[in-house]
Amino acid sequence: MPLQLIRSELLCSENFIAGRWQSAAAAAHYDVVDPASGTVFAHVPDSGPADARDAADAAAAAFGAWRARSARERAQLLKRWHALIQANADDLARLISSEQGKPLAEARGEVAYGASYVEWFAEEAVRAYGDMIPEPVRGKKLMVVKEPVGIVAAVTPWNFPLAMIARKIAPALAAGCTVVAKPAEDTPLTALALVRLAAEAGIPDGVINLVTASRAQTPAVVQAWMDDGRVRKVTFTGSTAVGKMLARGAADTLKKLSLELGGNAPFIVFEDADIDAAVDGLMAAKFRNGGQTCVSPNRVYVQRSVYDLFAARLTARVAALKVGPATDPEAQVGPMINARAIEKIVQHVGDALAHGGTVLTGGERLRLAGVAGTTFFAPTVIGDACPDMRLAHEETFGPVIALFPFDGEDEVVALANDTPYGLASYFYASDLARVWRVAERLDSGIVGINEGALAAEAAPFGGVKESGYGREGSRYGLDDYMHTKYLCMGGLR
Ligand code: SIN
């Protein structure tokens, strides 16, 4: 069925550079596929380095005037953008579901989530305060001002096609930066629609420039920005492997970097936990976007004395989940994004079984009656998991929960931290002394304590270790797009 939008012009099929919609210089295109049906429903430019350079030229030309606007003016434009995102939420949600696959209700939630970052940074734009330092010697004034870093390159993932680009572009604009952006190859349409709304909001030409590119062309587009000394910051959400390449590439021109990379989140259930609350929290955290979320719990450690009870209650809940295409109003878990994604899940489950795991529910690919897509996977619980399994060490990025029994607190903290990643961790416990001990000992940028839903525009999102650096959202999120400049005024005696 063709995609029906209330405003058909929100289905955009060209790059947006310097306020103009334009094809790729090479006039190449690639297909956008609906993962639920496997059908091609749109085409977008397959851009190359020439398009990336055009985008950077436009961002450079717009930078001076944009940074010179008052913070209040930038805030007002961001607020107008926020209002337009909300006003067009139904169309944006349809675009998200069509290209990414998440159920429509969840896509609506993503629109609200992404919009909240735009509103938040509209409000933060007017609070980028500097500082006055008490003078160490008389006759001098020491001041600190915040300045925009310059052109920002934003490279965004497919799992939250709206929220991730919104939470990079909004703080960049609030800070006074201009942007060149490339959305994930699988999900370019939501980003293009978002940029159209930004233009409608009155955000000036050249302030946001967006090019789309296939998987094959993406390295060349990003490299053009890495090589461009005018691009002063790169903000990326995606795999740790790509994040490391960007960190190496940024060294030549010493760009500032924000890297929100892979995770391997532990979720710990202690014997003093409220078991039903822990099941609720795990369901919310794990099945958001079908498990295709960087903060999705990957390893679930359950204290042996409550293991059977927890496994039984969890398994009943997981077995009841409805899998289906986004168009099914009852669907709670949609298709995986593409063939590569489901292949990894199949391999992780196969490996877990080969290492002695037991399937408590699910465990296999699904073919749904009347649905052509081939990337549906049954929500799965694997019992008796052990550290030798791949899913103990690698992010599965799918609807698979592995349950690892444990005995003691020191043991489980060591297991939880035994990973190069450190984005999110979760634990459920009621003993307050334990709550503080464990919260302080977990090596991650985010800790959920008796809570599965962590993300919020007001909170700093980001990791430690190989999950990256930089923070998105919150008052800390604006700093990543600004320099701290020290002004020293003398001769005042
Ligand atoms: C992500 O998966 O990268 C972000 C998820 C979130 O914002 O909660």
Coordinates of C-alpha atoms and ligand atoms in Angstrom, one line a residue:
M1 CA 0.0 0.0 0.0
P2 CA 1.5 3.4 -0.9
L3 CA 2.4 5.6 2.0
Q4 CA -0.5 8.0 2.8
L5 CA 0.4 11.3 4.4
I6 CA -1.9 14.2 5.4
R7 CA 0.7 16.5 3.9
S8 CA 2.2 14.7 0.9
E9 CA 5.0 17.2 0.6
L10 CA 6.5 15.8 3.7
L11 CA 7.6 12.8 1.7
C12 CA 10.8 14.4 0.3
S13 CA 13.2 12.8 -2.1
E14 CA 16.0 15.2 -2.6
N15 CA 18.9 16.6 -0.6
F16 CA 18.4 19.9 1.3
I17 CA 21.4 22.2 0.8
A18 CA 21.5 26.0 1.2
G19 CA 17.7 26.1 1.5
R20 CA 17.2 24.3 -1.9
W21 CA 16.0 20.8 -2.6
Q22 CA 18.4 19.2 -5.1
S23 CA 19.5 15.9 -6.5
A24 CA 22.9 14.4 -5.9
A25 CA 25.6 15.8 -8.1
A26 CA 26.0 12.4 -9.7
A27 CA 22.1 12.2 -10.1
A28 CA 22.3 8.8 -8.4
H29 CA 19.5 7.4 -6.2
Y30 CA 19.0 4.5 -3.8
D31 CA 15.8 2.7 -2.6
V32 CA 14.1 3.1 0.7
V33 CA 12.5 -0.2 1.8
D34 CA 9.6 -0.8 4.2
P35 CA 11.0 -3.6 6.5
A36 CA 7.5 -4.9 7.3
S37 CA 6.8 -5.7 3.6
G38 CA 10.2 -5.7 2.1
T39 CA 8.9 -3.3 -0.7
V40 CA 10.6 -0.3 -2.0
F41 CA 8.4 2.8 -1.4
A42 CA 10.7 5.7 -2.0
H43 CA 14.0 6.8 -3.6
V44 CA 16.5 9.3 -2.2
P45 CA 19.8 10.8 -3.5
D46 CA 22.9 8.6 -3.3
S47 CA 25.2 11.5 -2.5
G48 CA 28.9 11.6 -2.7
P49 CA 31.8 13.8 -1.6
A50 CA 30.8 16.7 -4.0
D51 CA 27.4 16.9 -2.3
A52 CA 29.0 16.7 1.2
R53 CA 31.3 19.6 0.2
D54 CA 28.3 21.6 -1.1
A55 CA 26.6 21.1 2.2
A56 CA 29.7 22.2 4.1
D57 CA 30.0 25.3 1.9
A58 CA 26.4 26.2 2.7
A59 CA 26.9 25.7 6.4
A60 CA 30.0 27.8 6.3
A61 CA 28.3 30.6 4.5
A62 CA 25.4 30.6 7.0
F63 CA 27.5 30.4 10.1
G64 CA 28.4 34.0 10.6
A65 CA 24.8 35.3 10.4
W66 CA 23.4 32.5 12.5
R67 CA 25.8 32.8 15.4
A68 CA 25.3 36.6 15.3
R69 CA 21.5 36.2 16.0
S70 CA 20.6 36.7 19.6
A71 CA 20.0 33.6 21.7
R72 CA 16.4 34.7 22.0
E73 CA 15.9 34.7 18.2
R74 CA 17.5 31.3 17.9
A75 CA 15.3 30.0 20.7
Q76 CA 12.1 31.4 19.0
L77 CA 12.9 29.6 15.7
L78 CA 13.6 26.4 17.6
K79 CA 10.2 26.8 19.3
R80 CA 8.5 27.3 16.0
W81 CA 10.2 24.1 14.7
H82 CA 9.0 22.3 17.8
A83 CA 5.4 23.4 17.2
L84 CA 5.5 22.2 13.6
I85 CA 6.9 18.8 14.6
Q86 CA 4.0 18.4 17.0
A87 CA 1.5 19.7 14.5
N88 CA 2.7 17.1 11.9
A89 CA 3.2 14.3 14.4
D90 CA 0.9 11.9 12.6
D91 CA 2.8 12.2 9.3
L92 CA 6.1 12.0 11.0
A93 CA 5.0 8.9 12.9
R94 CA 3.9 7.3 9.6
L95 CA 7.2 8.0 8.0
I96 CA 9.1 6.5 11.0
S97 CA 7.0 3.4 10.9
S98 CA 7.2 3.0 7.2
E99 CA 11.0 3.2 6.9
Q100 CA 12.0 1.8 10.3
G101 CA 9.2 -0.6 11.2
K102 CA 8.3 0.3 14.7
P103 CA 4.6 0.1 15.6
L104 CA 2.7 3.3 14.9
A105 CA 1.9 4.1 18.6
E106 CA 5.6 3.7 19.4
A107 CA 6.5 6.0 16.4
R108 CA 4.1 8.6 17.8
G109 CA 6.0 8.3 21.1
E110 CA 9.3 8.8 19.2
V111 CA 7.9 12.0 17.7
A112 CA 7.1 13.4 21.1
Y113 CA 10.5 12.2 22.5
G114 CA 12.4 13.9 19.6
A115 CA 10.3 17.1 19.8
S116 CA 11.1 17.3 23.5
Y117 CA 14.8 17.8 22.7
V118 CA 13.9 20.6 20.3
E119 CA 11.9 22.3 23.0
W120 CA 14.5 21.7 25.7
F121 CA 17.3 23.2 23.6
A122 CA 15.1 26.2 22.6
E123 CA 14.9 26.8 26.4
E124 CA 18.6 26.2 27.0
A125 CA 19.7 28.5 24.1
V126 CA 19.0 31.5 26.3
R127 CA 20.9 30.0 29.3
A128 CA 24.4 29.5 27.8
Y129 CA 25.9 31.5 30.6
G130 CA 29.5 32.4 30.9
D131 CA 31.2 33.3 34.1
M132 CA 33.0 36.1 35.9
I133 CA 36.1 35.0 37.8
P134 CA 37.2 36.8 40.9
E135 CA 40.3 38.7 39.8
P136 CA 43.6 37.2 41.2
V137 CA 45.3 40.6 40.9
R138 CA 43.8 44.1 41.0
G139 CA 43.3 45.9 37.7
K140 CA 42.2 42.9 35.7
K141 CA 38.9 41.4 34.9
L142 CA 38.7 37.7 34.0
M143 CA 35.6 36.5 32.1
V144 CA 34.4 33.3 30.5
V145 CA 32.1 33.3 27.5
K146 CA 30.6 30.4 25.6
E147 CA 30.9 30.4 21.8
P148 CA 29.5 28.0 19.1
V149 CA 32.1 25.5 17.9
G150 CA 31.3 26.1 14.2
I151 CA 30.0 23.7 11.6
V152 CA 28.8 20.5 13.1
A153 CA 28.5 17.2 11.1
A154 CA 25.7 15.0 12.5
V155 CA 25.7 11.3 11.5
T156 CA 22.6 9.6 12.8
P157 CA 21.3 6.0 13.2
W158 CA 18.3 4.2 11.9
N159 CA 16.7 3.0 15.2
F160 CA 15.3 6.4 16.2
P161 CA 15.1 8.2 12.8
L162 CA 13.6 11.4 14.3
A163 CA 14.7 11.5 17.9
M164 CA 18.5 11.0 17.3
I165 CA 18.8 13.7 14.6
A166 CA 16.6 16.1 16.6
R167 CA 18.8 15.7 19.7
K168 CA 21.9 16.6 17.7
I169 CA 20.6 19.4 15.5
A170 CA 18.6 21.2 18.3
P171 CA 21.6 21.8 20.6
A172 CA 23.9 22.7 17.7
L173 CA 21.4 25.4 16.5
A174 CA 20.8 26.6 20.1
A175 CA 24.6 27.0 20.5
G176 CA 24.8 29.0 17.3
C177 CA 26.4 26.3 15.1
T178 CA 25.3 25.4 11.6
V179 CA 24.9 21.8 10.6
V180 CA 25.6 19.3 7.9
A181 CA 23.8 16.0 8.5
K182 CA 23.5 12.5 7.0
P183 CA 20.8 10.2 8.3
A184 CA 21.2 6.5 8.3
E185 CA 20.9 4.9 4.9
D186 CA 17.8 2.8 5.9
T187 CA 15.8 5.8 7.3
P188 CA 16.4 9.0 5.4
L189 CA 12.8 10.1 5.0
T190 CA 11.9 11.2 8.5
A191 CA 15.1 13.3 8.6
L192 CA 14.2 15.0 5.3
A193 CA 10.7 15.7 6.6
L194 CA 12.1 17.2 9.8
V195 CA 14.3 19.5 7.8
R196 CA 11.4 20.6 5.7
L197 CA 9.6 21.6 8.9
A198 CA 12.7 23.4 10.1
A199 CA 12.6 25.5 6.9
E200 CA 8.9 26.1 7.3
A201 CA 9.7 27.3 10.9
G202 CA 11.9 30.0 9.4
I203 CA 15.3 28.5 10.2
P204 CA 17.5 30.3 7.6
D205 CA 18.9 28.7 4.5
G206 CA 22.2 26.9 5.1
V207 CA 21.8 26.5 8.8
I208 CA 20.7 22.9 8.4
N209 CA 21.9 21.0 5.3
L210 CA 21.1 17.3 4.8
V211 CA 22.4 14.8 2.4
T212 CA 21.4 11.1 2.0
A213 CA 23.6 8.3 1.0
S214 CA 23.6 4.5 0.6
R215 CA 25.7 2.3 2.8
A216 CA 28.3 2.1 0.0
Q217 CA 28.6 5.9 -0.4
T218 CA 28.4 6.8 3.3
P219 CA 32.1 6.5 4.0
A220 CA 33.0 8.9 1.2
V221 CA 30.4 11.5 2.4
V222 CA 31.6 11.3 6.0
Q223 CA 35.3 11.4 4.9
A224 CA 34.7 14.7 3.0
W225 CA 33.5 16.2 6.3
M226 CA 36.3 14.6 8.3
D227 CA 38.9 16.1 5.8
D228 CA 37.2 19.6 5.9
G229 CA 38.9 21.8 8.4
R230 CA 35.8 24.0 8.6
V231 CA 33.8 21.2 10.2
R232 CA 34.7 21.7 13.8
K233 CA 32.6 19.0 15.4
V234 CA 31.3 15.5 14.6
T235 CA 28.4 14.0 16.5
F236 CA 27.7 10.4 15.8
T237 CA 25.4 7.7 17.1
G238 CA 26.1 4.2 16.0
S239 CA 28.6 1.3 16.3
T240 CA 31.7 1.4 18.4
A241 CA 33.7 0.3 15.3
V242 CA 32.6 3.3 13.3
G243 CA 33.0 5.6 16.3
K244 CA 36.7 4.6 16.6
M245 CA 37.2 5.3 12.9
L246 CA 35.7 8.7 13.3
A247 CA 37.9 9.4 16.4
R248 CA 41.0 8.5 14.3
G249 CA 39.8 10.6 11.4
A250 CA 39.0 13.6 13.6
A251 CA 42.6 13.7 14.8
D252 CA 44.0 15.3 11.6
T253 CA 41.9 18.5 12.1
L254 CA 41.3 18.0 15.8
K255 CA 37.6 18.2 15.7
K256 CA 35.5 18.0 18.8
L257 CA 33.6 14.7 19.0
S258 CA 30.5 13.3 20.6
L259 CA 30.2 9.6 20.2
E260 CA 27.2 7.7 21.4
L261 CA 28.2 4.1 20.6
G262 CA 27.4 0.5 21.3
G263 CA 26.2 -0.9 24.6
N264 CA 25.8 -4.2 26.3
A265 CA 23.6 -3.2 29.2
P266 CA 23.4 -5.5 32.2
F267 CA 20.0 -5.7 34.1
I268 CA 20.4 -7.1 37.6
V269 CA 17.6 -8.4 39.7
F270 CA 18.6 -8.8 43.4
E271 CA 16.6 -11.1 45.7
D272 CA 15.3 -8.1 47.6
A273 CA 13.7 -6.6 44.5
D274 CA 10.1 -6.1 43.8
I275 CA 9.9 -8.9 41.2
D276 CA 6.8 -7.6 39.4
A277 CA 8.3 -4.2 39.1
A278 CA 11.5 -5.7 37.8
V279 CA 9.6 -7.6 35.1
D280 CA 7.7 -4.4 34.2
G281 CA 11.0 -2.5 34.0
L282 CA 12.7 -5.1 31.9
M283 CA 9.7 -5.4 29.5
A284 CA 9.7 -1.6 29.0
A285 CA 13.5 -1.4 28.5
K286 CA 14.0 -4.4 26.4
F287 CA 11.1 -4.3 24.0
R288 CA 11.2 -0.6 23.2
N289 CA 11.8 -0.6 19.4
G290 CA 11.9 -4.4 19.5
G291 CA 15.2 -4.4 21.4
Q292 CA 16.9 -2.3 18.7
T293 CA 18.0 0.4 21.2
C294 CA 21.5 1.1 22.5
V295 CA 20.4 1.1 26.1
S296 CA 18.4 -2.1 25.7
P297 CA 19.3 -4.7 28.4
N298 CA 21.4 -7.4 26.8
R299 CA 22.4 -9.5 29.8
V300 CA 19.8 -10.1 32.6
Y301 CA 21.4 -11.3 35.9
V302 CA 18.9 -12.8 38.3
Q303 CA 19.9 -13.8 41.9
R304 CA 19.5 -17.6 42.2
S305 CA 16.9 -17.5 45.0
V306 CA 14.4 -15.6 42.8
Y307 CA 15.6 -16.9 39.4
D308 CA 12.7 -19.4 38.8
L309 CA 10.0 -17.0 39.9
F310 CA 11.4 -14.2 37.8
A311 CA 11.9 -16.4 34.8
A312 CA 8.3 -17.7 34.9
R313 CA 6.7 -14.3 35.3
L314 CA 8.9 -12.8 32.6
T315 CA 8.4 -15.7 30.2
A316 CA 4.6 -15.3 30.5
R317 CA 4.8 -11.6 29.6
V318 CA 7.2 -12.1 26.7
A319 CA 5.1 -15.0 25.2
A320 CA 2.1 -12.7 25.2
L321 CA 3.7 -9.9 23.1
K322 CA 2.1 -9.4 19.7
V323 CA 4.5 -9.2 16.7
G324 CA 3.3 -7.5 13.6
P325 CA 3.8 -4.8 11.0
A326 CA 3.4 -1.2 12.0
T327 CA 0.0 -1.1 10.3
D328 CA -1.4 -3.6 12.8
P329 CA -2.7 -1.5 15.7
E330 CA -2.1 -4.3 18.1
A331 CA 1.5 -4.9 17.2
Q332 CA 4.0 -4.4 20.0
V333 CA 7.1 -5.6 18.3
G334 CA 7.8 -4.8 14.6
P335 CA 10.2 -6.2 12.1
M336 CA 13.9 -5.9 12.5
I337 CA 15.4 -3.3 10.3
N338 CA 17.0 -5.5 7.7
A339 CA 18.4 -8.9 6.8
R340 CA 21.8 -8.3 8.4
A341 CA 20.1 -7.4 11.7
I342 CA 18.0 -10.5 11.9
E343 CA 20.9 -12.7 10.8
K344 CA 22.9 -11.5 13.9
I345 CA 20.0 -12.3 16.2
V346 CA 19.7 -15.8 14.7
Q347 CA 23.4 -16.4 15.2
H348 CA 23.3 -15.2 18.8
V349 CA 20.4 -17.5 19.6
G350 CA 22.0 -20.5 17.9
D351 CA 25.3 -19.8 19.7
A352 CA 23.4 -19.6 23.1
L353 CA 21.8 -22.9 22.5
A354 CA 25.1 -24.5 21.5
H355 CA 26.5 -23.3 24.8
G356 CA 23.7 -25.0 26.9
G357 CA 21.1 -22.2 27.0
T358 CA 17.4 -23.2 27.0
V359 CA 14.6 -21.4 25.0
L360 CA 11.9 -20.5 27.5
T361 CA 9.8 -18.8 24.8
G362 CA 10.4 -17.7 21.2
G363 CA 13.8 -18.5 19.7
E364 CA 13.0 -18.3 16.0
R365 CA 12.2 -16.2 13.0
L366 CA 8.5 -15.6 12.3
R367 CA 6.7 -15.6 9.0
L368 CA 3.4 -13.7 9.6
A369 CA 0.3 -14.6 7.6
G370 CA -0.4 -12.0 5.0
V371 CA 2.8 -10.1 5.7
A372 CA 5.6 -10.2 3.1
G373 CA 8.5 -9.0 5.3
T374 CA 11.0 -11.6 6.4
T375 CA 12.7 -9.9 9.3
F376 CA 10.3 -10.6 12.2
F377 CA 11.8 -12.5 15.2
A378 CA 9.8 -14.0 18.0
P379 CA 10.3 -12.2 21.4
T380 CA 12.6 -14.6 23.1
V381 CA 13.8 -15.6 26.6
I382 CA 16.8 -17.8 27.0
G383 CA 17.4 -19.5 30.3
D384 CA 20.7 -20.8 31.9
A385 CA 22.8 -18.3 30.0
C386 CA 26.6 -18.3 30.7
P387 CA 29.5 -16.0 30.0
D388 CA 30.8 -18.1 27.1
M389 CA 27.8 -17.1 24.9
R390 CA 28.1 -14.4 22.3
L391 CA 25.2 -12.6 23.7
A392 CA 27.1 -12.1 27.0
H393 CA 29.7 -10.0 25.1
E394 CA 28.0 -8.6 22.0
E395 CA 25.0 -6.3 21.6
T396 CA 22.2 -8.5 20.1
F397 CA 20.0 -5.5 19.1
G398 CA 16.9 -7.5 18.9
P399 CA 14.0 -9.0 21.1
V400 CA 16.1 -11.5 22.9
I401 CA 16.6 -11.7 26.7
A402 CA 19.2 -14.0 28.2
L403 CA 18.9 -14.9 31.9
F404 CA 22.1 -15.5 33.8
P405 CA 21.8 -16.8 37.4
F406 CA 24.1 -15.3 40.0
D407 CA 24.8 -15.7 43.8
G408 CA 26.4 -12.6 45.3
E409 CA 26.6 -8.9 44.9
D410 CA 30.4 -8.7 44.3
E411 CA 30.1 -11.4 41.7
V412 CA 27.3 -9.7 39.8
V413 CA 28.9 -6.3 39.8
A414 CA 32.1 -7.9 38.4
L415 CA 30.1 -9.7 35.7
A416 CA 28.1 -6.5 34.8
N417 CA 31.3 -4.5 34.4
D418 CA 33.1 -7.2 32.5
T419 CA 32.6 -5.6 29.1
P420 CA 34.4 -2.9 27.1
Y421 CA 31.0 -1.0 26.9
G422 CA 29.5 1.3 29.5
L423 CA 26.4 3.0 28.2
A424 CA 23.5 1.9 30.5
S425 CA 23.0 -0.5 33.4
Y426 CA 19.9 -1.3 35.4
F427 CA 19.3 -3.0 38.7
Y428 CA 16.3 -3.7 41.0
A429 CA 16.8 -3.9 44.8
S430 CA 15.2 -2.5 47.9
D431 CA 18.0 -2.4 50.4
L432 CA 19.0 1.3 50.3
A433 CA 22.6 0.6 51.3
R434 CA 22.9 -1.9 48.5
V435 CA 21.2 0.6 46.1
W436 CA 24.0 3.1 46.7
R437 CA 26.8 0.6 46.7
V438 CA 25.8 -0.9 43.4
A439 CA 24.9 2.4 41.7
E440 CA 28.4 3.7 42.5
R441 CA 30.1 0.5 41.3
L442 CA 28.5 0.1 38.0
D443 CA 30.7 1.4 35.1
S444 CA 28.2 3.1 32.9
G445 CA 27.1 6.5 31.9
I446 CA 23.5 5.8 32.9
V447 CA 22.1 3.7 35.7
G448 CA 18.5 2.7 36.0
I449 CA 17.6 2.0 39.7
N450 CA 14.3 0.3 40.0
E451 CA 13.4 1.9 36.7
G452 CA 13.4 0.7 33.1
A453 CA 12.6 3.9 31.2
L454 CA 15.7 6.1 31.4
A455 CA 15.8 8.5 28.5
A456 CA 14.5 12.1 29.0
E457 CA 15.4 15.3 27.3
A458 CA 16.3 16.8 30.7
A459 CA 18.9 14.1 31.5
P460 CA 22.4 13.6 30.2
F461 CA 22.5 10.6 27.8
G462 CA 25.9 9.0 27.0
G463 CA 28.4 6.4 27.9
V464 CA 31.8 5.6 29.3
K465 CA 34.6 3.2 28.1
E466 CA 33.9 2.1 24.5
S467 CA 30.4 3.3 24.5
G468 CA 31.8 6.7 23.7
Y469 CA 32.0 10.2 25.1
G470 CA 29.9 13.4 25.1
R471 CA 26.4 13.9 26.5
E472 CA 23.2 14.5 24.7
G473 CA 20.2 16.2 26.3
S474 CA 20.1 18.1 29.6
R475 CA 22.1 21.3 30.4
Y476 CA 25.3 19.3 29.8
G477 CA 24.2 18.6 26.2
L478 CA 24.7 22.2 25.1
D479 CA 28.3 22.4 26.3
D480 CA 29.3 19.8 23.7
Y481 CA 28.5 22.3 21.0
M482 CA 30.3 25.2 22.5
H483 CA 33.8 26.4 23.3
T484 CA 34.8 28.0 26.5
K485 CA 36.6 31.3 25.8
Y486 CA 38.5 33.2 28.4
L487 CA 38.6 37.0 28.2
C488 CA 41.2 38.8 30.2
M489 CA 40.8 42.6 30.4
G490 CA 43.7 44.6 31.9
G491 CA 44.6 48.2 32.5
L492 CA 41.7 48.8 34.8
R493 CA 43.6 50.7 37.6
Ligands
SIN1 C1 19.8 4.9 21.1 O1 19.4 3.7 21.0 O2 20.9 5.2 20.6 C2 19.1 5.9 21.9 C3 18.0 5.5 22.7 C4 17.4 6.5 23.6 O3 17.5 7.7 23.3 O4 16.9 6.1 24.6

